[in-house]
Every structure is written in C-alpha cells, then in structure tokens.
Amino acid sequence: MLPSDRADNERNGSLMDRLTENLVRRLAGQSSRRGVLARLGAAMAAVPAFPLLPVTRASAATATPAARTVKAPSPFAAHAQAKDDTACDYWRYCAIDGYLCTSCGGGIHSCPPGTAPSPTSWIGSCFNPQDGRSYLIAYRDCCGQDACDEVNCLNTDGDQPSYRPMANNDIIWCFGTGTSEMYNCSTAAIIGSTT
C-alpha cells in the first residue's frame, strides 16, 4: 500500500474499516499461514463433537405415555386386537402356528386337561396395541391328545427357517414331555418386555 493510499483511507474510512484493518494487520504480523490453517483444521475437526455436548433440547422431549402414538412394527400388529383371545388376530398370537388352546378347553398360557406342556418353546416378539409396547412371547405346544381341531392360526411375524429352531413355528415341540408326542394345541405366555 502506498503512503498516499493510506492517507486517503484514513480520511475516508469508517471506524469499522479502521478497526478491522488494524485487527487483520496485527493478526498477520503475529501468525503464519500454517498456523492459521492448523487452527482452522482443528476447529473443523471439533465441529462434529458439538452435538454430543449436554444441551437441553425442548424438541427432543418425549411426550407423556397417554399422548404418544406408537406405529405398529408389522402388518400383523397394525390389525391386532386385545379383546378376544380365541381369535387369530389376538395380539399375542403374532407368531403362533397351530390350534389355539383358548378354544380347546385350556387358557392363553395353560394346557387343556389331559395334555402336558412341552418343555421347550419357540419365541416371538409381539406388539400390544393397548399399551404400545412389544413383549417376548413363549409359544408352547400342549401334547398328549389328538389335535383339538378348533381354531387353527398361521401367523408368521418373525418366523425363521428350520435351522433357527428357537424362532421357527413349524416344528412340533412335543418331544420330551414324558407323555405322547401327539400335538393338541398351542399356548402363548408372556415371558418379558422388549422395551
């Protein structure tokens, strides 16, 4: 910058222009280009960490349980009901395959008289439309009598191939009951919550 240009700037420049020029000149005299690039790079590397800082976010607050609406996680859950446990669309029956013990003289988690529950079960995860939560369901076959031949359901939420037997509903689980291995019906007992 020529001395004559500087004199013109001092006469015509605003206060902001002079302050900015002085700041930039002082910064240029005390730092190198590499130093500025290093600080700029460090700042850019630190920017992704800012969302991790503890900040109160009003938009992230959860609604009260009564006001929240939960989307059903599967097509079965979207149409499931929680009133009639003798119907195939009852929410606990999302992964059941067989006759319902509730229509054969037993209960939702108890076998009919004269039958015995299998010692093993297959597991399903079913969505309860009443409380908006998912539960682990143990499906047990009741064995020892011929099939009751009442309400037969085939629901396949989460059904896995036979090489994953713990989640396969096509296997007859009556082995090891000490009685006959004849299949009668299936129960659906809640064993825990998934949420």
XYZ file of C-alpha atoms in Angstrom:
195
model
C 0.000 0.000 0.000
C 1.392 3.381 -0.963
C 1.619 6.177 1.616
C -0.790 8.298 -0.415
C -3.378 5.448 -0.440
C -3.055 5.102 3.294
C -3.721 8.789 3.837
C -6.849 8.563 1.695
C -8.085 5.556 3.658
C -7.560 7.261 6.994
C -9.563 10.262 5.892
C -12.386 8.369 4.159
C -12.595 5.099 6.126
C -15.197 4.427 8.765
C -14.462 3.348 12.297
C -15.336 -0.256 11.474
C -12.971 -0.283 8.496
C -10.106 1.029 10.605
C -10.729 -1.462 13.430
C -10.916 -4.365 11.011
C -7.772 -3.272 9.204
C -5.832 -2.904 12.467
C -7.009 -6.316 13.676
C -6.091 -8.052 10.418
C -2.671 -6.361 10.285
C -1.910 -7.347 13.877
C -3.028 -10.933 13.196
C -0.907 -11.109 10.023
C 2.124 -9.805 11.862
C 1.847 -12.359 14.698
C 0.857 -15.553 12.883
C 1.907 -17.634 9.921
C -0.234 -19.147 7.184
C 0.482 -22.632 8.512
C -0.632 -21.627 11.990
C -3.920 -20.245 10.664
C -4.513 -23.402 8.607
C -3.724 -25.591 11.635
C -6.227 -23.715 13.830
C -8.843 -23.802 11.082
C -8.332 -27.564 10.658
C -8.608 -28.148 14.414
C -11.839 -26.148 14.536
C -13.288 -28.129 11.626
C -12.335 -31.406 13.302
C -14.042 -30.344 16.552
C -17.342 -29.284 14.950
C -18.845 -32.837 14.756
C -18.424 -33.192 18.536
C -20.740 -30.263 19.329
C -23.998 -32.286 19.111
C -22.576 -34.563 21.834
C -22.412 -31.754 24.357
C -25.125 -31.765 27.051
C -27.650 -29.238 25.815
C -31.297 -29.028 26.786
C -33.324 -29.687 23.692
C -37.010 -28.954 24.088
C -37.804 -30.558 20.749
C -36.328 -33.886 21.882
C -38.548 -34.131 24.965
C -40.768 -37.203 24.945
C -44.484 -36.865 25.214
C -46.435 -38.327 28.084
C -47.340 -42.016 27.619
C -51.025 -41.202 27.142
C -50.325 -38.675 24.391
C -47.732 -40.631 22.422
C -48.750 -42.678 19.438
C -46.701 -45.702 18.503
C -46.609 -47.076 14.992
C -47.197 -50.800 14.731
C -43.940 -52.587 13.804
C -45.519 -55.181 11.486
C -48.600 -55.739 9.315
C -49.993 -58.201 11.883
C -49.551 -55.672 14.704
C -51.357 -52.991 12.684
C -54.536 -55.106 12.721
C -54.104 -56.935 16.053
C -56.732 -56.675 18.787
C -56.515 -57.166 22.556
C -60.067 -58.247 23.464
C -60.798 -61.752 22.123
C -58.095 -64.345 22.901
C -59.958 -67.005 20.912
C -59.399 -65.173 17.599
C -56.279 -65.491 15.433
C -55.750 -61.716 15.355
C -55.263 -61.501 19.143
C -52.009 -59.573 19.693
C -50.144 -62.418 21.471
C -50.645 -64.727 18.503
C -48.357 -62.822 16.091
C -46.072 -65.867 15.609
C -48.344 -68.796 16.507
C -48.849 -71.738 14.169
C -51.451 -74.247 15.278
C -54.675 -74.670 17.212
C -55.438 -72.184 19.994
C -55.650 -73.712 23.470
C -58.160 -70.997 24.402
C -60.676 -72.641 22.055
C -59.759 -76.201 23.135
C -60.519 -76.065 26.865
C -57.250 -74.526 28.026
C -56.152 -70.957 28.566
C -53.885 -68.488 26.878
C -50.959 -69.850 28.920
C -52.342 -73.167 30.199
C -52.935 -76.513 28.503
C -56.330 -78.252 28.371
C -56.957 -81.081 30.876
C -55.286 -84.348 29.856
C -52.423 -82.661 27.990
C -48.943 -81.596 29.080
C -46.932 -78.536 28.019
C -43.781 -79.122 26.024
C -40.576 -78.403 27.971
C -39.275 -76.255 25.110
C -40.864 -73.436 23.162
C -40.338 -71.091 20.277
C -40.130 -67.375 20.885
C -41.870 -64.449 19.231
C -41.937 -60.711 19.808
C -45.460 -59.291 19.649
C -46.754 -55.719 19.793
C -49.569 -54.965 22.255
C -51.855 -52.301 20.735
C -53.273 -51.342 24.156
C -50.037 -50.120 25.755
C -47.874 -49.631 22.639
C -45.126 -51.978 23.875
C -43.657 -55.182 22.486
C -43.389 -58.368 24.544
C -41.487 -61.644 24.271
C -43.947 -64.494 23.925
C -43.120 -68.162 24.559
C -45.254 -70.444 22.407
C -45.577 -73.924 23.912
C -47.285 -76.906 22.371
C -49.669 -78.910 24.546
C -49.180 -82.617 23.946
C -50.719 -85.984 24.798
C -54.023 -85.963 22.937
C -55.032 -85.707 19.323
C -55.354 -82.193 17.833
C -58.444 -80.404 19.077
C -59.275 -79.178 15.552
C -60.967 -75.935 16.596
C -59.417 -72.533 15.735
C -56.263 -73.005 13.634
C -53.978 -69.976 13.166
C -50.941 -69.451 10.970
C -49.229 -66.177 11.884
C -45.630 -65.694 10.830
C -44.298 -62.477 12.420
C -40.588 -63.091 12.964
C -40.775 -66.706 11.800
C -37.321 -68.053 10.922
C -36.247 -71.072 8.843
C -35.973 -74.507 10.485
C -32.225 -74.173 11.007
C -33.104 -71.423 13.550
C -35.466 -73.602 15.621
C -35.899 -71.178 18.523
C -37.864 -68.869 16.196
C -39.496 -71.426 13.891
C -43.185 -72.142 14.350
C -43.366 -75.199 12.046
C -41.684 -77.606 14.470
C -43.836 -79.816 16.704
C -42.281 -79.226 20.133
C -43.841 -82.240 21.907
C -40.595 -84.192 22.355
C -39.510 -84.646 25.973
C -42.947 -84.333 27.583
C -42.958 -87.854 29.038
C -46.401 -88.379 27.533
C -47.374 -88.918 23.941
C -45.776 -86.757 21.278
C -49.192 -86.082 19.753
C -49.870 -82.366 19.225
C -53.059 -80.889 20.697
C -52.832 -77.063 20.744
C -50.506 -74.094 21.430
C -50.297 -71.538 24.258
C -48.838 -68.014 24.238
C -47.312 -66.897 27.554
C -45.639 -63.515 28.092
C -42.078 -64.007 29.341
C -40.847 -60.422 29.269
C -40.950 -56.973 27.736
C -38.723 -55.943 24.844
C -38.950 -52.209 25.566
